[in-house]
Coordinates of C-alpha atoms in Angstrom, one line a residue:
Chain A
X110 CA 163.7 134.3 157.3
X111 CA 161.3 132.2 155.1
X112 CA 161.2 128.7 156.6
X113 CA 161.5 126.5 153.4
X114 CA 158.9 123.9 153.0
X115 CA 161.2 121.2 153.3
X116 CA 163.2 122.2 156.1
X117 CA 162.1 121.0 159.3
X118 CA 160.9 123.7 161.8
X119 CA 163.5 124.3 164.1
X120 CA 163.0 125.2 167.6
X121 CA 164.6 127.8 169.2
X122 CA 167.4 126.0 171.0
X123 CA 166.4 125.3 174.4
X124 CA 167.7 121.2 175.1
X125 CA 166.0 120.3 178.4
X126 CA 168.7 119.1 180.7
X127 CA 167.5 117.6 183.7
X128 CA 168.9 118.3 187.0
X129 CA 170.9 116.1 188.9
X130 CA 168.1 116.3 192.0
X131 CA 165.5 115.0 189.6
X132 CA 167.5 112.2 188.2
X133 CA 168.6 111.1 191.6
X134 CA 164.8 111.0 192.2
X135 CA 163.2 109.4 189.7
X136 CA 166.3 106.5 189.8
X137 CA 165.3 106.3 194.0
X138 CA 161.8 106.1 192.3
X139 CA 162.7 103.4 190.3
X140 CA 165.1 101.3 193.1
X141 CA 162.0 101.4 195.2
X142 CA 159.7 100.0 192.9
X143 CA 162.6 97.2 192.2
X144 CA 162.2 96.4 195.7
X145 CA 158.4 96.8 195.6
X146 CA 158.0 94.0 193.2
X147 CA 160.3 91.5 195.0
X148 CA 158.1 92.3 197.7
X149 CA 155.0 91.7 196.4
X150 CA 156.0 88.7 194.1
X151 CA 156.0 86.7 197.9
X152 CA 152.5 87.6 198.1
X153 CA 150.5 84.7 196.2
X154 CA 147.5 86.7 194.7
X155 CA 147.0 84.0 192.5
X156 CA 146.2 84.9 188.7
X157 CA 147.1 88.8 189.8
X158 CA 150.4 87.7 190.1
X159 CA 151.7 88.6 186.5
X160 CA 149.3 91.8 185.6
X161 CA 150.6 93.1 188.9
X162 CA 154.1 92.2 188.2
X163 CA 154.1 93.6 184.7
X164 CA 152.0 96.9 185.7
X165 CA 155.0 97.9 188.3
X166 CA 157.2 96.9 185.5
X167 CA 155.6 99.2 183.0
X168 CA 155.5 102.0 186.0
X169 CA 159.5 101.7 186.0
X170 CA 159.8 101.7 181.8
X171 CA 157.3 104.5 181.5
X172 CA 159.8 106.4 183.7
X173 CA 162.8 105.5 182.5
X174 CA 161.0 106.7 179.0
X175 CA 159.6 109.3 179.8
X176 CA 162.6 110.8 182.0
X177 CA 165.8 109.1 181.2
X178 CA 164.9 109.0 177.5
X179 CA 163.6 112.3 177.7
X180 CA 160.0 111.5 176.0
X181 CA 158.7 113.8 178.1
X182 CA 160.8 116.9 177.0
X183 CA 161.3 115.8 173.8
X184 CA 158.8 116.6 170.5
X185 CA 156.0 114.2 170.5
X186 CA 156.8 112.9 167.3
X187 CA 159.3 110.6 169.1
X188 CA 157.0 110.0 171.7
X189 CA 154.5 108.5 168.9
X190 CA 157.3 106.3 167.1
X191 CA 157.9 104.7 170.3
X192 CA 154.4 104.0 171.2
X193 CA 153.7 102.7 167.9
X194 CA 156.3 100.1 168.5
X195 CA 154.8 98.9 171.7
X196 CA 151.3 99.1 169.7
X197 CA 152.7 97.1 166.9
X198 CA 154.2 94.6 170.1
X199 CA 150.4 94.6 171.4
X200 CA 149.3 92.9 168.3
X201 CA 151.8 90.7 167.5
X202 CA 150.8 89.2 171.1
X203 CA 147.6 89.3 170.3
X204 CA 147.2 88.1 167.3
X205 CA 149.3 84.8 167.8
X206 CA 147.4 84.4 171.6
X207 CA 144.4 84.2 169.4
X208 CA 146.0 81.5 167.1
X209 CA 146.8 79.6 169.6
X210 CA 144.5 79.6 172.1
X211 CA 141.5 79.1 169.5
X212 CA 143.0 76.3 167.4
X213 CA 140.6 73.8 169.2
X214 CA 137.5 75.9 167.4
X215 CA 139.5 75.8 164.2
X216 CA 138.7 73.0 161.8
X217 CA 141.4 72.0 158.9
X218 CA 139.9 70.0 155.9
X219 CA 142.1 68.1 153.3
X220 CA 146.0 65.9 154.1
X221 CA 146.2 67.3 157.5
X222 CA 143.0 65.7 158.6
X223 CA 144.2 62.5 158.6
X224 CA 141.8 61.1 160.5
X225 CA 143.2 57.4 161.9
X226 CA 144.0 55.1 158.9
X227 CA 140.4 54.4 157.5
X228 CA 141.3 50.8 156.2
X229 CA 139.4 47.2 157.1
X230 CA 138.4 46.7 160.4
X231 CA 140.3 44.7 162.8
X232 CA 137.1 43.6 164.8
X233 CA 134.3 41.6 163.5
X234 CA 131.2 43.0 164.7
X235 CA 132.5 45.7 166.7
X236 CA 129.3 46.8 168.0
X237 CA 129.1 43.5 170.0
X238 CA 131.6 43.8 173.4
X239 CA 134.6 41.6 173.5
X240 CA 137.2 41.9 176.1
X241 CA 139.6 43.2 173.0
X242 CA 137.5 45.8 172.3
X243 CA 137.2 47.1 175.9
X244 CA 141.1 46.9 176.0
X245 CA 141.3 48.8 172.9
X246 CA 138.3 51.4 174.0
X247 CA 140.3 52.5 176.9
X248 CA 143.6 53.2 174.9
X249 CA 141.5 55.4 173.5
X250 CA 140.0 56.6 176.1
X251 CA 142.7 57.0 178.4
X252 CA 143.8 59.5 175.4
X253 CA 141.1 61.0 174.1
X254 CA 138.5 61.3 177.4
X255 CA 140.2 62.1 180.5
X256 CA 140.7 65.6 180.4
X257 CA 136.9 65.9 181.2
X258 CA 135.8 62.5 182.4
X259 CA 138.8 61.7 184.4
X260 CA 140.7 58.7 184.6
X261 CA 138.5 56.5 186.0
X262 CA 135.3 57.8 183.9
X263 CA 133.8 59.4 186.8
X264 CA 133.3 63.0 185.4
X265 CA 136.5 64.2 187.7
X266 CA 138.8 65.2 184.9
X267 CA 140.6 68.3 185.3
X268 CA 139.0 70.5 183.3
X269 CA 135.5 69.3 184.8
X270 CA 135.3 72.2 186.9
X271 CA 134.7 74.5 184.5
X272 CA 132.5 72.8 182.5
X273 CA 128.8 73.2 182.5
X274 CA 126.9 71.2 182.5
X275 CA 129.5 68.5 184.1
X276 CA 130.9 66.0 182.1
X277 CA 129.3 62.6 182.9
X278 CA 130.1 60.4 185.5
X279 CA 129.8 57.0 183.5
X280 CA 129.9 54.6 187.1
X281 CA 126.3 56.2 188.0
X282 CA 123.2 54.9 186.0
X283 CA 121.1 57.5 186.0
X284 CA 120.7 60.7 183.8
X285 CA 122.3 59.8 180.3
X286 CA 120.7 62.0 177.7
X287 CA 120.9 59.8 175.0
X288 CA 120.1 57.2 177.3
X289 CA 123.2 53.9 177.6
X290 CA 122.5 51.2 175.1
X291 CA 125.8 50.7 173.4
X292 CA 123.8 51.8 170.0
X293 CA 122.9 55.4 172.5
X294 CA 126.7 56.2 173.5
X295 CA 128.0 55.7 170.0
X296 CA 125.4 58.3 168.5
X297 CA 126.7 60.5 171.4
X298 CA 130.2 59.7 170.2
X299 CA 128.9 60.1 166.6
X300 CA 127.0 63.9 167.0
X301 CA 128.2 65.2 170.7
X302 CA 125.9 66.6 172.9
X303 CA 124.8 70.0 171.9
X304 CA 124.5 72.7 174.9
X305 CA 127.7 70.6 176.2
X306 CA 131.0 70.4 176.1
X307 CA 130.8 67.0 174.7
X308 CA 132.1 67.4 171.1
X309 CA 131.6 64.6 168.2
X310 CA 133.8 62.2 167.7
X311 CA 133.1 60.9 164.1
X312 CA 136.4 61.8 163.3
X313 CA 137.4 58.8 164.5
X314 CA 137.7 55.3 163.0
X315 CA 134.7 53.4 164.0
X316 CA 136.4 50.8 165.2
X317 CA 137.8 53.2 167.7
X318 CA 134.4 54.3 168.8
X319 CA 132.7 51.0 169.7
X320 CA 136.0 50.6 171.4
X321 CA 135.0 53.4 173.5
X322 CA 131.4 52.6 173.9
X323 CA 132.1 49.3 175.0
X324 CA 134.8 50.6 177.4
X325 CA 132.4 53.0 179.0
X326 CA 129.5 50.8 178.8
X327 CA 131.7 48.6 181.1
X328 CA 132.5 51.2 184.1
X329 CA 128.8 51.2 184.6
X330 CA 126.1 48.8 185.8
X331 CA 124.1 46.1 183.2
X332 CA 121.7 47.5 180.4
X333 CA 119.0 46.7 178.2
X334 CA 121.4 45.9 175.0
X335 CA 120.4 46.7 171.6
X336 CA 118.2 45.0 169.4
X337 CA 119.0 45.2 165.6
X338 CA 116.5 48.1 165.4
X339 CA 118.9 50.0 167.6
X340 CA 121.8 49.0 165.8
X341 CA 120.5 49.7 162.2
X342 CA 119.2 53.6 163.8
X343 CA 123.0 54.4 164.4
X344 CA 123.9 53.0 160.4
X345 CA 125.0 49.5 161.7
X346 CA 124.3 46.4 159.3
X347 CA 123.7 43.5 161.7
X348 CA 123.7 40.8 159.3
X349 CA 127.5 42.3 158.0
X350 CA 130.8 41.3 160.2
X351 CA 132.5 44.2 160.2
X352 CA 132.0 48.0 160.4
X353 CA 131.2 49.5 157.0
X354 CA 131.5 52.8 158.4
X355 CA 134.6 55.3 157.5
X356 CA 135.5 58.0 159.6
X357 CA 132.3 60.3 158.4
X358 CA 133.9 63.6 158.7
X359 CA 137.1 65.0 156.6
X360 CA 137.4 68.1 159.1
X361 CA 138.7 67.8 162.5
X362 CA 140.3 70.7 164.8
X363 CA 143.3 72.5 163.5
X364 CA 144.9 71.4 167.3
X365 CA 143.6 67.6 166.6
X366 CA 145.6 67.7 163.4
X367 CA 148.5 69.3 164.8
X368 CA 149.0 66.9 167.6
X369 CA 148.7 63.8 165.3
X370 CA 151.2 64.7 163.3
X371 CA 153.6 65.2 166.5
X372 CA 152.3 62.0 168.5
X373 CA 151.8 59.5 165.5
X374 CA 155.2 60.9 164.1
X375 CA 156.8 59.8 167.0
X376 CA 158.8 63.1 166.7
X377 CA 159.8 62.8 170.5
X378 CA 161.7 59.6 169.5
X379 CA 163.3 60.5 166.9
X380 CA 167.0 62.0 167.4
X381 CA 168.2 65.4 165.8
X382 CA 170.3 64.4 162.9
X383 CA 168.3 61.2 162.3
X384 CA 166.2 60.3 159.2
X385 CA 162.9 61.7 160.0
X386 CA 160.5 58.7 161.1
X387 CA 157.6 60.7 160.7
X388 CA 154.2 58.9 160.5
X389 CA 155.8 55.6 158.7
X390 CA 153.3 54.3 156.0
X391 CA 151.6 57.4 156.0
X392 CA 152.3 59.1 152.5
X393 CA 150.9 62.1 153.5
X394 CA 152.2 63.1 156.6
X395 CA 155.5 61.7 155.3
X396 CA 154.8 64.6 152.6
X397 CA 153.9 67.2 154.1
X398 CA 157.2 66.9 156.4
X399 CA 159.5 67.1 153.4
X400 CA 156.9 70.2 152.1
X401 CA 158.3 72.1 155.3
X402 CA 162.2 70.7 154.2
X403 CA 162.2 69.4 157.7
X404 CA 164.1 66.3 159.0
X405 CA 164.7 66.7 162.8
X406 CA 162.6 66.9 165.8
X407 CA 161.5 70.0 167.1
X408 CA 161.9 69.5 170.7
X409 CA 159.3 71.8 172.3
Chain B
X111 CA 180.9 113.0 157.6
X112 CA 183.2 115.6 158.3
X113 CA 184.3 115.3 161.8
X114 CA 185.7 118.6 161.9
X115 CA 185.3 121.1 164.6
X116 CA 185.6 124.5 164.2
X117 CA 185.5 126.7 167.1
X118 CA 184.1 129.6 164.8
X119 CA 182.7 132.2 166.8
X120 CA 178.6 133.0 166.5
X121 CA 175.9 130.6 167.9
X122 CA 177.2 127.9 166.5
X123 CA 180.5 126.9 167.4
X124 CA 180.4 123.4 166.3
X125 CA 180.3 122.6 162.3
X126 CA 177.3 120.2 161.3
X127 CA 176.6 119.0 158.1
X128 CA 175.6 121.0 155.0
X129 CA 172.2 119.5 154.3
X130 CA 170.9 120.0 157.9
X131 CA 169.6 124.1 158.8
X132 CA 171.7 124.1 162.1
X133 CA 173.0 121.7 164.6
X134 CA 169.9 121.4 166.5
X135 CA 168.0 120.5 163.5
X136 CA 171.4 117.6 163.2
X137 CA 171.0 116.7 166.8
X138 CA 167.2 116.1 166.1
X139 CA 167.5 114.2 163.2
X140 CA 170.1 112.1 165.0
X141 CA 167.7 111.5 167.6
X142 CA 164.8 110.4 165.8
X143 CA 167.3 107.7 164.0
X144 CA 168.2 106.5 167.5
X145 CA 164.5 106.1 168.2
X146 CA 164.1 104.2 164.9
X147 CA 166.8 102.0 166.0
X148 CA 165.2 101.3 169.1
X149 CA 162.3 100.5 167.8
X150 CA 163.6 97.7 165.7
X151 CA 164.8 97.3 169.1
X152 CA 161.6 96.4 170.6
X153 CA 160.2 94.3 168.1
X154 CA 163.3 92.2 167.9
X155 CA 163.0 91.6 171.5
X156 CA 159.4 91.6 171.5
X157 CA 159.6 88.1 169.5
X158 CA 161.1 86.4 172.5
X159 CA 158.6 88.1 175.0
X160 CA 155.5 87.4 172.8
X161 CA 157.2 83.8 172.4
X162 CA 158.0 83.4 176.2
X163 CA 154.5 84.6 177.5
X164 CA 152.3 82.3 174.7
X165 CA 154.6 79.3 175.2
X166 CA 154.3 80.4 179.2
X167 CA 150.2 80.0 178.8
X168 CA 150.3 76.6 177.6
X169 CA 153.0 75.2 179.8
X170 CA 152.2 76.8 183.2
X171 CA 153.1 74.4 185.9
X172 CA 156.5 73.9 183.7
X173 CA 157.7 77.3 183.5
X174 CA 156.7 77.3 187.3
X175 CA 158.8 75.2 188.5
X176 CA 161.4 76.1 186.1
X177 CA 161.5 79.4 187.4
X178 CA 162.1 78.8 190.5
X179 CA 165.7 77.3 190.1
X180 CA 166.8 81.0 189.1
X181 CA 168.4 83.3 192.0
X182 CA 166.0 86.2 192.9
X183 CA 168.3 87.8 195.2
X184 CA 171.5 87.8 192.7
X185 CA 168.2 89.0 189.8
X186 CA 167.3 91.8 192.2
X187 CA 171.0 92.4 192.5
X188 CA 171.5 92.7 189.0
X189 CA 168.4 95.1 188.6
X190 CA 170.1 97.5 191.3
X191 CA 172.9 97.6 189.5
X192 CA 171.5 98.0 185.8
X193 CA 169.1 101.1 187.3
X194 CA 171.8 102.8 189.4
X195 CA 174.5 102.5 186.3
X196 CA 171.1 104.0 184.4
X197 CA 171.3 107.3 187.0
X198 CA 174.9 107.3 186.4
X199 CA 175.0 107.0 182.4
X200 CA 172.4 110.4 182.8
X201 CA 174.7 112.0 185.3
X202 CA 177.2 111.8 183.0
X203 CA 174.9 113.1 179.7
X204 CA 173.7 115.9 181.7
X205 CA 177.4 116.4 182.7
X206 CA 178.5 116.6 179.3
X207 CA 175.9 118.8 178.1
X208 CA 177.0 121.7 181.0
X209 CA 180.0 121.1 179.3
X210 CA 182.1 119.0 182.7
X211 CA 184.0 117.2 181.0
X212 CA 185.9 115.4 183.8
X213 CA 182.5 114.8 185.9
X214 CA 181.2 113.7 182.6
X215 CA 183.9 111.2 182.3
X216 CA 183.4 110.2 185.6
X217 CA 180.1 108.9 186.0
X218 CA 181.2 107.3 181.9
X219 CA 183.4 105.3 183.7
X220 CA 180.9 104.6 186.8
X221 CA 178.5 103.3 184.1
X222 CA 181.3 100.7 182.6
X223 CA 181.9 99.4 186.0
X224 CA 178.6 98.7 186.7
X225 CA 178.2 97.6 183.5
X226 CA 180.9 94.6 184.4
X227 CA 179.6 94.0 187.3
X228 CA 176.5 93.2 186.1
X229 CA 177.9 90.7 184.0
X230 CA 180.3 89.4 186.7
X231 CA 176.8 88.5 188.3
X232 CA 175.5 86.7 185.2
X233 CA 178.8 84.9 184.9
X234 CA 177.8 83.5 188.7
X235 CA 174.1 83.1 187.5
X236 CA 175.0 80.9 184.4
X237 CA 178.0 79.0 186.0
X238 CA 175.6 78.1 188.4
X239 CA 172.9 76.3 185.8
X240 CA 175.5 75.1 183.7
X241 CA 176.7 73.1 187.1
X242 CA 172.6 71.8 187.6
X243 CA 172.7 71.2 184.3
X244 CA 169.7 73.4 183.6
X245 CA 170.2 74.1 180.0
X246 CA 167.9 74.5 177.0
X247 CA 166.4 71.9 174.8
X248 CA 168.3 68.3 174.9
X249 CA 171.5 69.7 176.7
X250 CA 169.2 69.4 179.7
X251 CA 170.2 67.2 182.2
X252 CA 168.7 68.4 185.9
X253 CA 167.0 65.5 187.4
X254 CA 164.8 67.7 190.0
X255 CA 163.1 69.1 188.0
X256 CA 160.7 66.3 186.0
X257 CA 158.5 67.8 183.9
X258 CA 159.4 67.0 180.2
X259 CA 158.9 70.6 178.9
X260 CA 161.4 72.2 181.8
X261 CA 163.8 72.6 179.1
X262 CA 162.2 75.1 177.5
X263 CA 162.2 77.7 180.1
X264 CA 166.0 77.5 180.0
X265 CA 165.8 77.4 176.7
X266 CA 163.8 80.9 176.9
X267 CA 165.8 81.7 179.8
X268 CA 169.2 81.7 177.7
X269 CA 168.0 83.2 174.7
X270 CA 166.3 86.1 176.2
X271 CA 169.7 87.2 178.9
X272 CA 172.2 86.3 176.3
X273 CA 170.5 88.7 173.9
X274 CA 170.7 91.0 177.0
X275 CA 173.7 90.7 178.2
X276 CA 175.0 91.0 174.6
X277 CA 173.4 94.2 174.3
X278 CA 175.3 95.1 177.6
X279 CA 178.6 94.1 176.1
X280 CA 177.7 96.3 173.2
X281 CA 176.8 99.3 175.6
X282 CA 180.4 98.8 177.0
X283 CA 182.3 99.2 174.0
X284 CA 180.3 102.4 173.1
X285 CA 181.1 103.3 176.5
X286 CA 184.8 102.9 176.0
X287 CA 184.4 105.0 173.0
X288 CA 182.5 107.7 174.5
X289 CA 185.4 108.0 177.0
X290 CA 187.9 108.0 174.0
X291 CA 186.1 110.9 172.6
X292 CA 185.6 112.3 175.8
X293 CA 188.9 112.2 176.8
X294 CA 190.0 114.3 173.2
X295 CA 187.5 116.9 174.3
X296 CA 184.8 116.1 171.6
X297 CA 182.0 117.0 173.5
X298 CA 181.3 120.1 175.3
X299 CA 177.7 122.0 175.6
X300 CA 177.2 122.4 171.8
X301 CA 177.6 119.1 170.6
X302 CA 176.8 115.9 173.4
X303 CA 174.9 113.9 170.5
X304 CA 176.4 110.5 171.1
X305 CA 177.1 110.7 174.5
X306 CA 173.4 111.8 174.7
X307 CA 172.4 108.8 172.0
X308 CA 174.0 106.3 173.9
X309 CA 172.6 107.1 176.9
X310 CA 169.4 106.5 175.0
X311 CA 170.8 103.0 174.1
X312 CA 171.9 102.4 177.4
X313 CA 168.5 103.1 179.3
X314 CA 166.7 101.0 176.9
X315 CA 169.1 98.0 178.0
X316 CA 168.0 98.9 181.4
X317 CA 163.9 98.8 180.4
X318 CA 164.5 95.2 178.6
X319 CA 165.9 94.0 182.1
X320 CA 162.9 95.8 184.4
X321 CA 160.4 93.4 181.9
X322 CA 162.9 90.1 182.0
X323 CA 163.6 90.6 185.6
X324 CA 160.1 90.1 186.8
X325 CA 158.9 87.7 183.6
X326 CA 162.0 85.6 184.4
X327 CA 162.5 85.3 188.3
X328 CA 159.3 86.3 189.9
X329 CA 156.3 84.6 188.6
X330 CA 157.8 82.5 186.3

């Protein structure tokens, strides 16, 4: 008979069915590996712990596919729709582990960067130390710095490990690269250190920054001080009383935006069901929360 | 969608539908629907594993201590169960394609059982967090466990069994109908399609629990 082009090709009838010794064996298979994995989950092996979890767990699918599901009698045109699922699952993954665990190399121009208020400054002179200003510099610090200097300043945060070179230890002297005049740290908090980990900073208000420099300048023995040559390198106006000086850059880190809007929302005050409190005085966070129609906390 | 059956003699005994060649060609279409199904299947469920592992990466020591609240031994309980009631549900396909029908119905009725049980074992599992008060986002309420982000897990850890053990209840009532059918001699070696399809269902069922099982209660 001539097979019309539109019909599919028929096979001659010959279903597989599988024999109860086989099933029995490949479901003994798969009890076995059941107890294999409990096993070996009270092994610590570290970070091996989930690939070798999730490669006995994929032993135990691919047979339950393959033989249960009969993928491996079947045409492999089933075969392929099913792997192309798991593909398509492969991306999705991938794609979003990417997102996420990039943001921080991501920068977002525009409303989101709302870098701190920009407004007068609250301290005259900044770039002179005051007790305030050390108080202030390690709010800031406490939030901004600790993940590689550690709480203290010593260079012990927790991600100092894996850092190289290591992030400084601001209670030693020696070894600053831009050397430890207050005018020095604030160009390091201005540009970063390049080849470092050290990122810069001139996101934030200035205020902020002399905060910090005074802060760190205080965890570490007596220096030279600046003369108002120093001061006027790093854009500073001696003569002037306060900090002319804006946050310089527009752009900061996708996460740095993100997490603003969360912590100076004070979303993890606010109560489902409650008039959103997001960013009060802050038109445009206030917008950009009705521009997503939300008015409750997302409780991560 | 005629459901008649017509024992007309040839190679063919059972009728299948006009637009397909023969009812091989029917039970192969049928099949690759099933597989379409399941793979809306996956991604669906693939969401809340793509969800659970990112939100896993960036809250480690929370999930890790989270994770340890749940029971291994009744999870490992619960796996035994779902992969033996997997042998069974193929015992009884393979049954009903050699055309025994009362073995067929058998191991059908093996499969519900352990189908219940496994959910008798999830009632214990969830009766038992509901008690600690380890539920998901602000219905949270365990005090030994003190990171802020612990209700998350739960909140993972809800969503991804109750979507499971949903499926399960489904699987049941398909079970129940495959006995109906069953028991009014529907199926014998020339037509097993749904008993066959279903099995297909209920295996998958069983692959989503041998991901969650480990995911879930072993390293967390």
């Amino acid at each position: 008979m001539e097979q019309h082009p539109l019909q599919p090709k028929v096979k001659k009838h010959h279903h597989h069915i599988m024999p109860t010794k086989t099933a029995l064996m490949i479901g003994g298979t798969l009890l076995f590996l059941t107890f294999v994995t409990v096993w070996v989950a009270g092994i610590d092996f570290g970070a091996w712990n989930f690939p070798i979890a999730m490669l006995v767990a994929t032993v135990k699918a691919s047979l339950v596919a393959l033989f249960f599901m009969n993928l491996y009698y079947d045409s492999k045109e089933n075969g392929v729709i099913f792997i192309t699922s798991i593909l398509f699952l492969a991306i999705f993954l991938t794609f979003t582990a990417t997102d996420l665990f990039f943001r921080g190399d991501v920068y977002v121009k525009g409303s989101l960067a709302m870098a701190a208020p920009a407004g007068k400054s609250k301290f005259t002179k900044p770039w002179v130390s005051t007790p305030e200003l050390i108080a202030h510099g390690k709010t800031i610090f406490l939030a901004q710095c600790t993940g590689c200097h550690g709480n203290e300043g010593k260079g012990d945060g927790a991600a100092a490990a894996a850092l190289n070179p290591h992030p400084r230890n601001f209670t030693q002297q020696e070894g600053w690269k831009n050397g430890r005049k207050p005018s020095q740290i604030f160009k390091t908090l201005k540009e970063g250190i390049a080849g470092s980990a050290m990122a810069s900073y001139a996101t934030l208000p200035a205020d902020d920054r002399w905060g910090l420099v005074h802060f760190v300048d205080s965890l570490g023995g007596p220096n030279a001080g600046d003369t108002n040559e120093d001061l006027v390198k790093v854009g500073v106006d001696p003569n002037k009383t306060e900090s002319a000086e804006a946050p310089e850059e527009k752009t900061i880190p996708v996460e740095v935006a993100m997490k603003r809007m969360v912590e100076d929302g004070g979303y993890s005050e606010a109560k489902a069901g409650e008039e959103s409190n997001v960013a009060p005085g802050n038109p445009e966070l206030e917008n950009y929360d009705k521009r997503l129609g939300r008015s409750f906390t997302p409780h991560l | 969608m005629s459901d008649v059956h017509t024992a007309v003699a040839g190679e063919h005994t059972r009728h299948h539908a006009h637009h397909f060649e023969s009812a091989e060609a029917e039970f192969d279409a049928c099949k690759q629907g099933m597989w379409i199904f399941l793979v809306t299947e996956v991604l669906m469920i693939g969401g809340l594993f793509v969800g659970y592992t990112l939100f896993r990466g960036m809250n480690h020591d929370a999930f890790h201590e989270a994770h340890k609240m749940l029971n291994v031994k009744l999870g490992a309980t619960n796996t035994v169960v779902l992969i033996t009631s997997s042998v069974t549900m193929l015992l009884g396909v393979t049954s009903a394609q050699r055309g025994q029908r009362s073995k067929s119905m058998k191991y059908l009725i093996m499969t519900f059982l352990l189908a219940c049980c496994f959910l008798v074992v999830k009632y214990f599992e969830y009766s038992a967090k509901f008690h600690h008060g380890l539920l998901p986002g602000g219905n949270f309420t365990n005090e030994e466990l003190t990171n802020p982000r612990s209700s998350l897990f739960f909140s993972f850890y809800f969503l991804m069994t109750g979507v499971h053990a949903f499926h399960v209840v489904v699987g049941m009532g398909l079970m129940a109908w495959l006995m109906k059918r069953t028991a009014n001699k529907d199926f014998g070696p020339d037509y097993y399609t749904p008993v066959e399809l279903v099995g297909f269902y209920w295996h998958f069922v069983d692959l989503v629990w041998i991901y969650l099982f480990p995911l879930l209660y072993l390293v967390g």
